[in-house]
mmCIF file of C-alpha atoms in Angstrom:
data_model
loop_
_atom_site.group_PDB
_atom_site.id
_atom_site.type_symbol
_atom_site.label_atom_id
_atom_site.label_comp_id
_atom_site.label_asym_id
_atom_site.label_seq_id
_atom_site.Cartn_x
_atom_site.Cartn_y
_atom_site.Cartn_z
ATOM 1 C CA MET A 1 -10.887 -2.312 26.405
ATOM 2 C CA PRO A 2 -7.808 -5.281 25.796
ATOM 3 C CA ASP A 3 -5.064 -3.736 23.999
ATOM 4 C CA PRO A 4 -5.356 -4.974 20.208
ATOM 5 C CA ILE A 5 -1.370 -5.717 20.965
ATOM 6 C CA VAL A 6 -2.025 -8.337 23.389
ATOM 7 C CA ALA A 7 -5.113 -9.958 21.397
ATOM 8 C CA VAL A 8 -2.757 -9.741 18.495
ATOM 9 C CA ARG A 9 0.369 -11.921 20.264
ATOM 10 C CA GLN A 10 -2.672 -14.313 21.629
ATOM 11 C CA LEU A 11 -3.087 -15.190 18.999
ATOM 12 C CA GLU A 12 0.351 -16.171 17.940
ATOM 13 C CA GLN A 13 2.242 -19.151 17.533
ATOM 14 C CA PRO A 14 4.881 -19.315 20.688
ATOM 15 C CA ASP A 15 7.690 -16.974 18.070
ATOM 16 C CA GLY A 16 4.881 -14.187 17.071
ATOM 17 C CA ASP A 17 7.841 -12.126 17.547
ATOM 18 C CA LEU A 18 10.076 -13.126 15.751
ATOM 19 C CA LEU A 19 7.883 -13.329 12.412
ATOM 20 C CA PHE A 20 5.967 -9.602 13.731
ATOM 21 C CA THR A 21 9.727 -8.183 13.776
ATOM 22 C CA SER A 22 11.720 -10.298 10.906
ATOM 23 C CA LEU A 23 8.873 -10.433 8.197
ATOM 24 C CA PRO A 24 9.929 -8.465 4.982
ATOM 25 C CA MET A 25 6.428 -7.139 4.371
ATOM 26 C CA GLY A 26 4.847 -4.195 6.543
ATOM 27 C CA ILE A 27 2.543 -5.108 9.348
ATOM 28 C CA VAL A 28 1.283 -2.046 10.880
ATOM 29 C CA ILE A 29 -1.419 -2.536 13.813
ATOM 30 C CA LEU A 30 -4.860 -0.347 15.060
ATOM 31 C CA ASN A 31 -7.374 0.633 17.438
ATOM 32 C CA PRO A 32 -10.810 0.508 16.900
ATOM 33 C CA ALA A 33 -9.893 4.783 16.370
ATOM 34 C CA GLY A 34 -7.680 3.437 13.831
ATOM 35 C CA GLU A 35 -4.105 4.795 16.369
ATOM 36 C CA VAL A 36 -1.908 2.793 14.966
ATOM 37 C CA MET A 37 -0.336 0.954 18.409
ATOM 38 C CA ALA A 38 2.458 -0.807 16.622
ATOM 39 C CA ALA A 39 4.831 -1.719 13.563
ATOM 40 C CA ASN A 40 7.328 -3.724 12.715
ATOM 41 C CA PRO A 41 10.678 -2.549 10.927
ATOM 42 C CA ALA A 42 9.534 -3.748 7.859
ATOM 43 C CA ALA A 43 7.163 -1.367 7.878
ATOM 44 C CA GLU A 44 9.622 1.806 8.907
ATOM 45 C CA THR A 45 11.884 1.059 6.108
ATOM 46 C CA ILE A 46 9.037 0.713 3.325
ATOM 47 C CA LEU A 47 7.614 3.766 4.356
ATOM 48 C CA GLY A 48 11.418 5.024 3.543
ATOM 49 C CA PRO A 49 14.374 6.933 5.660
ATOM 50 C CA GLY A 50 13.349 10.243 7.753
ATOM 51 C CA VAL A 51 9.946 8.084 8.534
ATOM 52 C CA PRO A 52 8.667 9.193 12.432
ATOM 53 C CA PRO A 53 7.933 6.107 14.079
ATOM 54 C CA LEU A 54 3.957 4.826 13.072
ATOM 55 C CA ARG A 55 3.173 4.452 16.146
ATOM 56 C CA GLY A 56 0.689 7.166 17.455
ATOM 57 C CA TRP A 57 -0.297 7.936 13.430
ATOM 58 C CA LEU A 58 -3.235 8.392 12.574
ATOM 59 C CA ALA A 59 -5.478 8.058 8.478
ATOM 60 C CA GLY A 60 -5.666 11.935 7.321
ATOM 61 C CA ASP A 61 -1.533 13.035 8.374
ATOM 62 C CA PRO A 62 -0.724 15.795 6.143
ATOM 63 C CA ARG A 63 2.316 14.792 5.328
ATOM 64 C CA TRP A 64 0.919 12.187 3.318
ATOM 65 C CA GLN A 65 -1.467 11.899 0.173
ATOM 66 C CA VAL A 66 -3.235 8.753 -0.513
ATOM 67 C CA VAL A 67 -4.109 7.954 -3.912
ATOM 68 C CA HIS A 68 -6.586 5.015 -6.236
ATOM 69 C CA GLU A 69 -4.346 3.551 -8.907
ATOM 70 C CA ASP A 70 -5.800 5.977 -11.908
ATOM 71 C CA GLU A 71 -3.763 9.128 -8.884
ATOM 72 C CA SER A 72 -7.619 10.848 -7.536
ATOM 73 C CA PRO A 73 -7.263 10.861 -3.444
ATOM 74 C CA PHE A 74 -7.931 8.047 -1.178
ATOM 75 C CA LEU A 75 -10.417 9.886 0.882
ATOM 76 C CA PRO A 76 -9.870 8.663 4.743
ATOM 77 C CA ALA A 77 -12.938 6.347 5.433
ATOM 78 C CA GLU A 78 -11.296 4.562 2.316
ATOM 79 C CA TYR A 79 -8.736 3.653 3.601
ATOM 80 C CA PRO A 80 -8.565 -0.282 3.942
ATOM 81 C CA ALA A 81 -7.551 -0.284 7.872
ATOM 82 C CA ARG A 82 -10.463 1.896 8.575
ATOM 83 C CA LEU A 83 -12.578 0.042 5.788
ATOM 84 C CA ALA A 84 -11.490 -2.985 8.193
ATOM 85 C CA LEU A 85 -12.224 -1.454 11.016
ATOM 86 C CA ALA A 86 -16.166 0.126 9.941
ATOM 87 C CA THR A 87 -17.067 -3.734 8.141
ATOM 88 C CA GLY A 88 -14.906 -5.706 9.939
ATOM 89 C CA GLN A 89 -14.451 -7.784 7.285
ATOM 90 C CA THR A 90 -11.112 -8.218 5.771
ATOM 91 C CA VAL A 91 -9.889 -5.998 2.305
ATOM 92 C CA GLN A 92 -7.590 -7.817 0.474
ATOM 93 C CA HIS A 93 -5.577 -6.319 -2.157
ATOM 94 C CA ALA A 94 -5.924 -3.089 -2.316
ATOM 95 C CA VAL A 95 -3.377 -1.084 -4.059
ATOM 96 C CA MET A 96 -2.991 2.358 -2.476
ATOM 97 C CA GLY A 97 -0.272 5.029 -3.640
ATOM 98 C CA LEU A 98 1.579 7.252 -0.295
ATOM 99 C CA ARG A 99 3.379 10.883 -1.613
ATOM 100 C CA ASP A 100 5.024 11.737 0.974
ATOM 101 C CA ARG A 101 5.324 15.589 0.455
ATOM 102 C CA GLN A 102 8.111 15.892 2.672
ATOM 103 C CA GLN A 103 10.538 14.339 0.257
ATOM 104 C CA GLU A 104 8.133 13.878 -3.569
ATOM 105 C CA ARG A 105 8.558 10.692 -3.741
ATOM 106 C CA LEU A 106 5.211 8.727 -4.332
ATOM 107 C CA CYS A 107 5.615 4.763 -3.504
ATOM 108 C CA TRP A 108 2.959 2.294 -4.425
ATOM 109 C CA PHE A 109 1.510 -0.700 -2.463
ATOM 110 C CA ARG A 110 -0.850 -4.180 -2.139
ATOM 111 C CA MET A 111 -2.414 -3.958 0.584
ATOM 112 C CA GLN A 112 -4.120 -6.583 2.574
ATOM 113 C CA ALA A 113 -6.541 -5.033 5.705
ATOM 114 C CA VAL A 114 -8.331 -7.722 8.885
ATOM 115 C CA PRO A 115 -10.151 -7.021 11.375
ATOM 116 C CA ILE A 116 -8.402 -7.842 14.944
ATOM 117 C CA ARG A 117 -11.869 -9.756 17.406
ATOM 118 C CA GLY A 118 -11.176 -10.922 20.183
ATOM 119 C CA GLY A 119 -13.215 -11.779 23.925
ATOM 120 C CA ALA A 120 -16.296 -13.886 24.975
ATOM 121 C CA GLY A 121 -17.901 -12.043 23.054
ATOM 122 C CA GLY A 122 -15.831 -11.421 19.746
ATOM 123 C CA GLY A 123 -15.688 -7.579 19.874
ATOM 124 C CA LEU A 124 -13.799 -5.646 17.155
ATOM 125 C CA LEU A 125 -10.146 -4.576 19.505
ATOM 126 C CA GLY A 126 -8.516 -3.057 16.053
ATOM 127 C CA ALA A 127 -6.894 -4.074 13.044
ATOM 128 C CA TYR A 128 -3.550 -4.823 11.392
ATOM 129 C CA ALA A 129 -2.703 -3.831 8.038
ATOM 130 C CA LEU A 130 -0.538 -6.238 5.632
ATOM 131 C CA PHE A 131 1.512 -3.958 2.462
ATOM 132 C CA GLU A 132 4.394 -5.100 -0.022
ATOM 133 C CA ASP A 133 6.213 -2.140 -1.753
ATOM 134 C CA ILE A 134 5.001 -2.309 -5.439
ATOM 135 C CA THR A 135 6.485 0.925 -6.842
ATOM 136 C CA GLU A 136 9.278 -1.050 -9.054
ATOM 137 C CA GLN A 137 6.813 -2.841 -9.898
ATOM 138 C CA ARG A 138 4.388 -0.547 -11.308
ATOM 139 C CA ARG A 139 7.872 1.403 -12.446
ATOM 140 C CA ALA A 140 8.228 -1.383 -15.076
ATOM 141 C CA GLU A 141 4.105 -1.944 -16.033
ATOM 142 C CA GLN A 142 4.668 1.653 -16.877
ATOM 143 C CA ASP A 143 7.801 1.456 -18.720
ATOM 144 C CA THR A 144 6.294 -2.302 -20.784
ATOM 145 C CA VAL A 145 3.047 0.327 -21.880
ATOM 146 C CA ARG A 146 5.198 2.925 -22.504
ATOM 147 C CA LEU A 147 7.062 0.643 -24.931
ATOM 148 C CA LEU A 148 4.797 -1.242 -26.450
ATOM 149 C CA ARG A 149 2.929 2.054 -27.498
ATOM 150 C CA ARG A 150 6.175 2.956 -28.615
ATOM 151 C CA VAL A 151 6.125 -0.578 -30.922
ATOM 152 C CA SER A 152 2.870 -0.079 -32.005
ATOM 153 C CA GLY A 153 3.736 3.942 -33.152
ATOM 154 C CA ALA A 154 6.528 3.180 -35.227
ATOM 155 C CA VAL A 155 5.042 -0.333 -37.100
ATOM 156 C CA ALA A 156 2.627 2.181 -37.705
ATOM 157 C CA ALA A 157 4.674 4.190 -39.766
ATOM 158 C CA MET A 158 6.497 1.696 -41.051
ATOM 159 C CA ARG A 159 3.076 0.616 -43.100
ATOM 160 C CA ALA A 160 1.682 4.127 -43.869
ATOM 161 C CA ARG A 161 5.623 4.382 -45.358
ATOM 162 C CA SER A 162 4.630 0.917 -46.507
ATOM 163 C CA VAL A 163 1.534 1.792 -48.773
ATOM 164 C CA SER A 164 3.047 5.260 -50.439
ATOM 165 C CA PHE A 165 6.158 3.036 -51.402
ATOM 166 C CA GLN A 166 3.486 0.056 -52.861
ATOM 167 C CA SER A 167 1.156 3.729 -54.785
ATOM 168 C CA LEU A 168 4.381 4.553 -56.434
#
């Protein structure tokens, strides 16, 4: 079976290696079994310090807890890259939370997973997943929601006081 990394590089421009290593977005390449075959430096940086090299990593590693936006658990079969491998379809705009159980931190990612096809028959060689860290964006959104609730509560309290003063 052809190596998915070789297949991807065959599709790249002459400076494909430079693009792979210099993009600020995390990129991982998986074989058809869902095993990470390669990861760019940004992927390892985004996942944080102390992360072992991703090559050989499989979904379901007990170090990580993967959650949906409502923080309910993601089943490994629901992971965007696994869906791309299972269906042969691109998965776009997926949001995943990744809790590192060793470092007790929760990071949020926006992901896209794309199947890699090659050869004369166009068989599935693997998939690549692109992701960006949206943790700070999510925190800012949550802070805004909390602030709006407080302001709304303060306005409601002021209206209640106004009504009680008017009845005097």
